Amino acid sequence: MRRGAALTREALALEIEALIDRLADGARDDAARDALLSKVAAWQREHVAPVARLAARRDDPLGFPAVPTDVFRYVRVAAHPPAEDARVFRTSGTTSGQRGASCLSTLSLYDRAAEVEARRALFFDGPMRLVMLAPHPDEAPDSSLSYMLGRFEDWFADPSAETGARWVFSEGRLDARALSEALETDAPTAILGTSFAFVHADDALDARFALPAGSFVMQTGGFKGRSREVAPDVLRAQIAARYGVAEARVVSEYGMTELSSQMYEAALREAGSRDPEAPRRYAVPGWLRVTAVDAETLAPLPDGAPGLLRIDDLANLDTSCGVQTSDVATVHAQGASLELHGRAPGATPRGCSLAVEEALDDR
């Protein structure tokens, strides 16, 4: 690794870790976040070729442009050479056929961001028994979700429970018998998995369960043709009824392979104080900047206006801190929370399509 680049990266990583730790309790310091985002973006412009190409062709009112997720499918987006990859996470490829890749030289920032936010949003009562409806990381080493859940086992599984963590989804199939056995317990349990795995479970299980007080469910991701599609509120109600937990204790996670940080619906922390009829919102960690942007121009929209979701993630030091998604969202509370509305309909939004061309064009 180039000595100068390594020293600069190391210094930036230390600054990012310090900010994540300082904001771990949900505090915000948007001025410090934005200043550090500018430094990281400037460094990435020097070391990440697609970021440099996009920045050379596009002025952006937020200070630097965001790389569309499609770019991660076509070219390597990384500040280091392949020989220095510590881990490569890949998208499922079930939507487009071509898999995007997030290449990381170290997992320390990913781990820091994942642990801090999951502890704040999900595991604030301490370790508990875990049941995973997703492949184990040994089976899916390039899945960022499997990796994250594996780390959850390290950080949050209660070693005093009968079995700290049970993995009941392997080789692309749910083990319904193992799931049923895992749910016969008197210990508070967290069930964590993909949306399509929960659909498979609901189709496969005859029994209904009554999980002990303190239990909760976290589901994430879309269906990607792996199961029948179920509307979010319907799936939430089905999960609550199947496992015997209140709907307030069924929360969604928002994450993607191209990001190193995650967001969770705030319902679990707000249980007992929120209006159950109010729209679900995701709490935004203080080291993320979320912005709804115009689908044609990618220009920022004001709070409360739905648009394409742009996420600036400080933990994305090795790739691009600015990531332009094709999801539609409304940002609230000056970026402290957001409401998701699903994928933009139809073809790739024009603004994203143009930015993809600019990031790939090396003339």
Tab-separated table of N, CA and C in Angstrom, residues 39-152:
chain	number	residue	atom	x	y	z
A	39	LYS	N	-13.926	16.068	3.846
A	39	LYS	CA	-12.537	15.585	3.844
A	39	LYS	C	-12.442	14.200	3.211
A	40	VAL	N	-13.378	13.333	3.565
A	40	VAL	CA	-13.361	11.971	3.014
A	40	VAL	C	-13.607	12.018	1.498
A	41	ALA	N	-14.568	12.838	1.072
A	41	ALA	CA	-14.857	12.938	-0.357
A	41	ALA	C	-13.644	13.462	-1.130
A	42	ALA	N	-12.939	14.422	-0.562
A	42	ALA	CA	-11.745	14.943	-1.238
A	42	ALA	C	-10.669	13.869	-1.353
A	43	TRP	N	-10.520	13.077	-0.288
A	43	TRP	CA	-9.527	11.980	-0.314
A	43	TRP	C	-9.942	10.928	-1.339
A	44	GLN	N	-11.228	10.593	-1.381
A	44	GLN	CA	-11.691	9.573	-2.329
A	44	GLN	C	-11.561	10.058	-3.765
A	45	ARG	N	-11.712	11.356	-3.972
A	45	ARG	CA	-11.542	11.881	-5.331
A	45	ARG	C	-10.105	11.645	-5.820
A	46	GLU	N	-9.187	11.602	-4.913
A	46	GLU	CA	-7.785	11.361	-5.282
A	46	GLU	C	-7.479	9.880	-5.483
A	47	HIS	N	-8.265	9.006	-4.866
A	47	HIS	CA	-7.886	7.585	-4.825
A	47	HIS	C	-8.898	6.622	-5.420
A	48	VAL	N	-10.110	7.069	-5.741
A	48	VAL	CA	-11.139	6.160	-6.261
A	48	VAL	C	-11.534	6.656	-7.655
A	49	ALA	N	-11.162	5.910	-8.692
A	49	ALA	CA	-11.306	6.392	-10.074
A	49	ALA	C	-12.756	6.776	-10.427
A	50	PRO	N	-13.773	5.947	-10.173
A	50	PRO	CA	-15.136	6.371	-10.557
A	50	PRO	C	-15.580	7.634	-9.815
A	51	VAL	N	-15.152	7.790	-8.573
A	51	VAL	CA	-15.483	9.004	-7.822
A	51	VAL	C	-14.833	10.213	-8.495
A	52	ALA	N	-13.583	10.063	-8.906
A	52	ALA	CA	-12.867	11.170	-9.555
A	52	ALA	C	-13.530	11.553	-10.878
A	53	ARG	N	-13.934	10.540	-11.668
A	53	ARG	CA	-14.569	10.836	-12.967
A	53	ARG	C	-15.890	11.564	-12.756
A	54	LEU	N	-16.655	11.119	-11.791
A	54	LEU	CA	-17.950	11.750	-11.548
A	54	LEU	C	-17.765	13.170	-11.021
A	55	ALA	N	-16.815	13.358	-10.121
A	55	ALA	CA	-16.584	14.680	-9.540
A	55	ALA	C	-16.083	15.673	-10.597
A	56	ALA	N	-15.328	15.171	-11.574
A	56	ALA	CA	-14.796	16.050	-12.616
A	56	ALA	C	-15.883	16.536	-13.559
A	57	ARG	N	-16.996	15.805	-13.631
A	57	ARG	CA	-18.045	16.137	-14.597
A	57	ARG	C	-19.274	16.765	-13.957
A	58	ARG	N	-19.325	16.812	-12.657
A	58	ARG	CA	-20.593	17.194	-12.030
A	58	ARG	C	-20.345	18.089	-10.821
A	59	ASP	N	-20.936	19.271	-10.845
A	59	ASP	CA	-20.978	20.109	-9.644
A	59	ASP	C	-22.183	19.682	-8.823
A	60	ASP	N	-22.004	19.632	-7.549
A	60	ASP	CA	-23.112	19.150	-6.707
A	60	ASP	C	-23.306	20.120	-5.544
A	61	PRO	N	-24.534	20.541	-5.303
A	61	PRO	CA	-24.769	21.502	-4.219
A	61	PRO	C	-24.434	20.972	-2.839
A	62	LEU	N	-24.300	19.646	-2.691
A	62	LEU	CA	-23.909	19.091	-1.398
A	62	LEU	C	-22.389	18.999	-1.249
A	63	GLY	N	-21.656	19.478	-2.234
A	63	GLY	CA	-20.197	19.537	-2.124
A	63	GLY	C	-19.488	18.452	-2.895
A	64	PHE	N	-20.124	17.338	-3.109
A	64	PHE	CA	-19.542	16.242	-3.900
A	64	PHE	C	-20.689	15.378	-4.408
A	65	PRO	N	-20.526	14.760	-5.570
A	65	PRO	CA	-21.602	13.928	-6.112
A	65	PRO	C	-21.631	12.549	-5.471
A	66	ALA	N	-22.779	11.916	-5.535
A	66	ALA	CA	-22.944	10.558	-5.022
A	66	ALA	C	-22.877	9.557	-6.173
A	67	VAL	N	-22.217	8.445	-5.944
A	67	VAL	CA	-22.080	7.403	-6.964
A	67	VAL	C	-23.327	6.533	-6.966
A	68	PRO	N	-24.016	6.423	-8.106
A	68	PRO	CA	-25.202	5.540	-8.161
A	68	PRO	C	-24.832	4.090	-7.872
A	69	THR	N	-25.758	3.367	-7.263
A	69	THR	CA	-25.480	1.972	-6.910
A	69	THR	C	-25.161	1.125	-8.136
A	70	ASP	N	-25.733	1.480	-9.296
A	70	ASP	CA	-25.454	0.687	-10.510
A	70	ASP	C	-23.970	0.697	-10.865
A	71	VAL	N	-23.254	1.760	-10.517
A	71	VAL	CA	-21.828	1.837	-10.854
A	71	VAL	C	-21.064	0.692	-10.182
A	72	PHE	N	-21.478	0.303	-8.986
A	72	PHE	CA	-20.798	-0.782	-8.264
A	72	PHE	C	-20.930	-2.119	-9.002
A	73	ARG	N	-21.857	-2.188	-9.949
A	73	ARG	CA	-22.033	-3.422	-10.729
A	73	ARG	C	-21.057	-3.496	-11.899
A	74	TYR	N	-20.620	-2.338	-12.379
A	74	TYR	CA	-19.860	-2.325	-13.627
A	74	TYR	C	-18.356	-2.146	-13.438
A	75	VAL	N	-17.962	-1.415	-12.397
A	75	VAL	CA	-16.530	-1.174	-12.190
A	75	VAL	C	-16.207	-1.290	-10.704
A	76	ARG	N	-14.940	-1.467	-10.441
A	76	ARG	CA	-14.478	-1.509	-9.054
A	76	ARG	C	-14.498	-0.090	-8.487
A	77	VAL	N	-15.123	0.081	-7.350
A	77	VAL	CA	-15.174	1.374	-6.656
A	77	VAL	C	-14.404	1.203	-5.356
A	78	ALA	N	-13.123	1.481	-5.373
A	78	ALA	CA	-12.299	1.231	-4.193
A	78	ALA	C	-11.038	2.076	-4.246
A	79	ALA	N	-10.550	2.432	-3.064
A	79	ALA	CA	-9.335	3.239	-2.966
A	79	ALA	C	-8.078	2.387	-2.895
A	80	HIS	N	-8.215	1.095	-2.867
A	80	HIS	CA	-7.080	0.189	-2.720
A	80	HIS	C	-7.130	-0.869	-3.818
A	81	PRO	N	-6.024	-1.517	-4.110
A	81	PRO	CA	-6.014	-2.553	-5.155
A	81	PRO	C	-6.651	-3.842	-4.655
A	82	PRO	N	-7.064	-4.722	-5.591
A	82	PRO	CA	-7.724	-5.978	-5.195
A	82	PRO	C	-6.901	-6.821	-4.219
A	83	ALA	N	-5.589	-6.768	-4.339
A	83	ALA	CA	-4.748	-7.592	-3.463
A	83	ALA	C	-4.901	-7.206	-1.997
A	84	GLU	N	-5.423	-6.013	-1.740
A	84	GLU	CA	-5.579	-5.557	-0.357
A	84	GLU	C	-7.010	-5.688	0.153
A	85	ASP	N	-7.859	-6.365	-0.616
A	85	ASP	CA	-9.226	-6.591	-0.135
A	85	ASP	C	-9.208	-7.485	1.101
A	86	ALA	N	-9.842	-7.010	2.162
A	86	ALA	CA	-10.062	-7.875	3.315
A	86	ALA	C	-11.376	-8.622	3.174
A	87	ARG	N	-12.331	-8.005	2.472
A	87	ARG	CA	-13.641	-8.619	2.263
A	87	ARG	C	-14.297	-7.946	1.061
A	88	VAL	N	-14.961	-8.722	0.254
A	88	VAL	CA	-15.769	-8.190	-0.843
A	88	VAL	C	-17.203	-8.657	-0.634
A	89	PHE	N	-18.087	-7.704	-0.388
A	89	PHE	CA	-19.506	-8.008	-0.293
A	89	PHE	C	-20.134	-7.809	-1.668
A	90	ARG	N	-21.038	-8.704	-2.022
A	90	ARG	CA	-21.669	-8.613	-3.345
A	90	ARG	C	-23.187	-8.581	-3.213
A	91	THR	N	-23.800	-7.846	-4.136
A	91	THR	CA	-25.256	-7.813	-4.167
A	91	THR	C	-25.775	-9.167	-4.647
A	92	SER	N	-27.057	-9.386	-4.477
A	92	SER	CA	-27.634	-10.685	-4.823
A	92	SER	C	-27.619	-10.937	-6.322
A	93	GLY	N	-27.775	-9.870	-7.101
A	93	GLY	CA	-27.794	-10.032	-8.547
A	93	GLY	C	-29.088	-10.608	-9.069
A	94	THR	N	-30.059	-10.808	-8.166
A	94	THR	CA	-31.312	-11.423	-8.627
A	94	THR	C	-32.185	-10.446	-9.393
A	95	THR	N	-31.928	-9.136	-9.240
A	95	THR	CA	-32.729	-8.153	-9.953
A	95	THR	C	-32.190	-7.891	-11.347
A	96	SER	N	-30.868	-7.710	-11.463
A	96	SER	CA	-30.288	-7.319	-12.740
A	96	SER	C	-29.461	-8.412	-13.389
A	97	GLY	N	-29.054	-9.406	-12.607
A	97	GLY	CA	-28.209	-10.460	-13.142
A	97	GLY	C	-26.738	-10.185	-12.944
A	98	GLN	N	-26.330	-8.926	-12.830
A	98	GLN	CA	-24.927	-8.581	-12.624
A	98	GLN	C	-24.765	-8.097	-11.191
A	99	ARG	N	-23.799	-8.643	-10.482
A	99	ARG	CA	-23.691	-8.376	-9.059
A	99	ARG	C	-22.778	-7.177	-8.785
A	100	GLY	N	-23.244	-6.286	-7.939
A	100	GLY	CA	-22.413	-5.181	-7.493
A	100	GLY	C	-21.485	-5.649	-6.395
A	101	ALA	N	-20.364	-4.925	-6.211
A	101	ALA	CA	-19.365	-5.324	-5.218
A	101	ALA	C	-18.948	-4.132	-4.375
A	102	SER	N	-18.831	-4.372	-3.085
A	102	SER	CA	-18.268	-3.384	-2.167
A	102	SER	C	-16.989	-3.974	-1.612
A	103	CYS	N	-15.851	-3.355	-1.953
A	103	CYS	CA	-14.535	-3.919	-1.631
A	103	CYS	C	-13.944	-3.154	-0.450
A	104	LEU	N	-13.685	-3.857	0.646
A	104	LEU	CA	-13.219	-3.207	1.865
A	104	LEU	C	-11.820	-3.710	2.228
A	105	SER	N	-10.945	-2.786	2.579
A	105	SER	CA	-9.584	-3.165	2.957
A	105	SER	C	-9.498	-3.571	4.422
A	106	THR	N	-10.485	-3.182	5.188
A	106	THR	CA	-10.581	-3.576	6.587
A	106	THR	C	-12.046	-3.492	6.973
A	107	LEU	N	-12.437	-4.279	7.972
A	107	LEU	CA	-13.843	-4.295	8.398
A	107	LEU	C	-14.061	-3.480	9.662
A	108	SER	N	-13.065	-2.752	10.102
A	108	SER	CA	-13.172	-2.076	11.403
A	108	SER	C	-14.266	-1.004	11.400
A	109	LEU	N	-14.372	-0.200	10.342
A	109	LEU	CA	-15.415	0.824	10.310
A	109	LEU	C	-16.797	0.203	10.137
A	110	TYR	N	-16.882	-0.833	9.303
A	110	TYR	CA	-18.171	-1.530	9.145
A	110	TYR	C	-18.623	-2.051	10.510
A	111	ASP	N	-17.715	-2.713	11.198
A	111	ASP	CA	-18.062	-3.286	12.500
A	111	ASP	C	-18.474	-2.202	13.487
A	112	ARG	N	-17.727	-1.112	13.513
A	112	ARG	CA	-18.013	-0.057	14.489
A	112	ARG	C	-19.419	0.513	14.259
A	113	ALA	N	-19.716	0.826	13.000
A	113	ALA	CA	-21.026	1.403	12.692
A	113	ALA	C	-22.151	0.408	12.966
A	114	ALA	N	-21.953	-0.845	12.566
A	114	ALA	CA	-23.007	-1.851	12.746
A	114	ALA	C	-23.279	-2.116	14.221
A	115	GLU	N	-22.237	-2.252	15.011
A	115	GLU	CA	-22.432	-2.568	16.422
A	115	GLU	C	-23.086	-1.407	17.176
A	116	VAL	N	-22.607	-0.194	16.926
A	116	VAL	CA	-23.141	0.968	17.644
A	116	VAL	C	-24.628	1.154	17.368
A	117	GLU	N	-25.031	1.090	16.090
A	117	GLU	CA	-26.432	1.364	15.778
A	117	GLU	C	-27.344	0.209	16.185
A	118	ALA	N	-26.882	-1.030	16.023
A	118	ALA	CA	-27.722	-2.162	16.446
A	118	ALA	C	-27.895	-2.174	17.961
A	119	ARG	N	-26.860	-1.807	18.688
A	119	ARG	CA	-26.986	-1.752	20.147
A	119	ARG	C	-27.995	-0.674	20.558
A	120	ARG	N	-27.991	0.435	19.842
A	120	ARG	CA	-28.900	1.534	20.191
A	120	ARG	C	-30.334	1.229	19.764
A	121	ALA	N	-30.494	0.612	18.598
A	121	ALA	CA	-31.841	0.442	18.042
A	121	ALA	C	-32.512	-0.861	18.447
A	122	LEU	N	-31.702	-1.921	18.685
A	122	LEU	CA	-32.281	-3.250	18.891
A	122	LEU	C	-31.936	-3.857	20.252
A	123	PHE	N	-30.679	-3.833	20.608
A	123	PHE	CA	-30.201	-4.606	21.751
A	123	PHE	C	-29.895	-3.721	22.954
A	124	PHE	N	-30.709	-2.681	23.149
A	124	PHE	CA	-30.458	-1.745	24.260
A	124	PHE	C	-30.748	-2.377	25.619
A	125	ASP	N	-31.446	-3.539	25.646
A	125	ASP	CA	-31.676	-4.252	26.903
A	125	ASP	C	-30.598	-5.282	27.187
A	126	GLY	N	-29.622	-5.390	26.318
A	126	GLY	CA	-28.520	-6.310	26.554
A	126	GLY	C	-28.601	-7.564	25.706
A	127	PRO	N	-27.689	-8.514	25.921
A	127	PRO	CA	-27.639	-9.737	25.107
A	127	PRO	C	-28.906	-10.560	25.262
A	128	MET	N	-29.204	-11.333	24.252
A	128	MET	CA	-30.385	-12.190	24.291
A	128	MET	C	-30.188	-13.366	23.340
A	129	ARG	N	-31.148	-14.230	23.319
A	129	ARG	CA	-31.122	-15.399	22.448
A	129	ARG	C	-31.452	-14.973	21.018
A	130	LEU	N	-30.736	-15.500	20.024
A	130	LEU	CA	-30.915	-15.083	18.640
A	130	LEU	C	-31.317	-16.272	17.768
A	131	VAL	N	-32.227	-16.023	16.839
A	131	VAL	CA	-32.580	-17.010	15.817
A	131	VAL	C	-32.439	-16.313	14.468
A	132	MET	N	-31.621	-16.907	13.590
A	132	MET	CA	-31.288	-16.257	12.314
A	132	MET	C	-32.005	-16.943	11.155
A	133	LEU	N	-32.780	-16.174	10.409
A	133	LEU	CA	-33.405	-16.657	9.176
A	133	LEU	C	-32.614	-16.115	7.989
A	134	ALA	N	-31.377	-16.505	7.935
A	134	ALA	CA	-30.470	-16.084	6.854
A	134	ALA	C	-29.307	-17.069	6.851
A	135	PRO	N	-28.595	-17.181	5.732
A	135	PRO	CA	-27.455	-18.096	5.697
A	135	PRO	C	-26.351	-17.659	6.662
A	136	HIS	N	-25.688	-18.650	7.262
A	136	HIS	CA	-24.527	-18.361	8.103
A	136	HIS	C	-23.417	-17.751	7.233
A	137	PRO	N	-22.587	-16.870	7.781
A	137	PRO	CA	-21.515	-16.274	6.967
A	137	PRO	C	-20.545	-17.290	6.383
A	138	ASP	N	-20.408	-18.464	6.991
A	138	ASP	CA	-19.545	-19.492	6.381
A	138	ASP	C	-20.138	-19.993	5.066
A	139	GLU	N	-21.455	-19.947	4.954
A	139	GLU	CA	-22.132	-20.398	3.745
A	139	GLU	C	-22.238	-19.291	2.712
A	140	ALA	N	-22.304	-18.047	3.167
A	140	ALA	CA	-22.457	-16.899	2.260
A	140	ALA	C	-21.432	-15.826	2.625
A	141	PRO	N	-20.151	-16.087	2.368
A	141	PRO	CA	-19.103	-15.158	2.813
A	141	PRO	C	-19.146	-13.793	2.130
A	142	ASP	N	-19.825	-13.697	0.979
A	142	ASP	CA	-19.892	-12.400	0.303
A	142	ASP	C	-21.207	-11.667	0.578
A	143	SER	N	-21.996	-12.153	1.512
A	143	SER	CA	-23.237	-11.477	1.888
A	143	SER	C	-22.985	-10.544	3.064
A	144	SER	N	-23.234	-9.264	2.851
A	144	SER	CA	-23.035	-8.318	3.951
A	144	SER	C	-24.033	-8.570	5.079
A	145	LEU	N	-25.241	-9.019	4.737
A	145	LEU	CA	-26.232	-9.303	5.780
A	145	LEU	C	-25.780	-10.492	6.629
A	146	SER	N	-25.322	-11.559	5.989
A	146	SER	CA	-24.853	-12.707	6.759
A	146	SER	C	-23.663	-12.323	7.629
A	147	TYR	N	-22.766	-11.519	7.067
A	147	TYR	CA	-21.630	-11.076	7.881
A	147	TYR	C	-22.106	-10.292	9.094
A	148	MET	N	-23.044	-9.372	8.875
A	148	MET	CA	-23.539	-8.550	9.984
A	148	MET	C	-24.209	-9.420	11.049
A	149	LEU	N	-25.017	-10.371	10.621
A	149	LEU	CA	-25.685	-11.228	11.606
A	149	LEU	C	-24.673	-12.105	12.338
A	150	GLY	N	-23.624	-12.516	11.652
A	150	GLY	CA	-22.560	-13.253	12.331
A	150	GLY	C	-21.902	-12.418	13.419
A	151	ARG	N	-21.703	-11.168	13.137
A	151	ARG	CA	-21.127	-10.276	14.146
A	151	ARG	C	-22.131	-10.041	15.283
A	152	PHE	N	-23.443	-9.989	14.935
A	152	PHE	CA	-24.464	-9.882	15.992
A	152	PHE	C	-24.337	-11.054	16.969
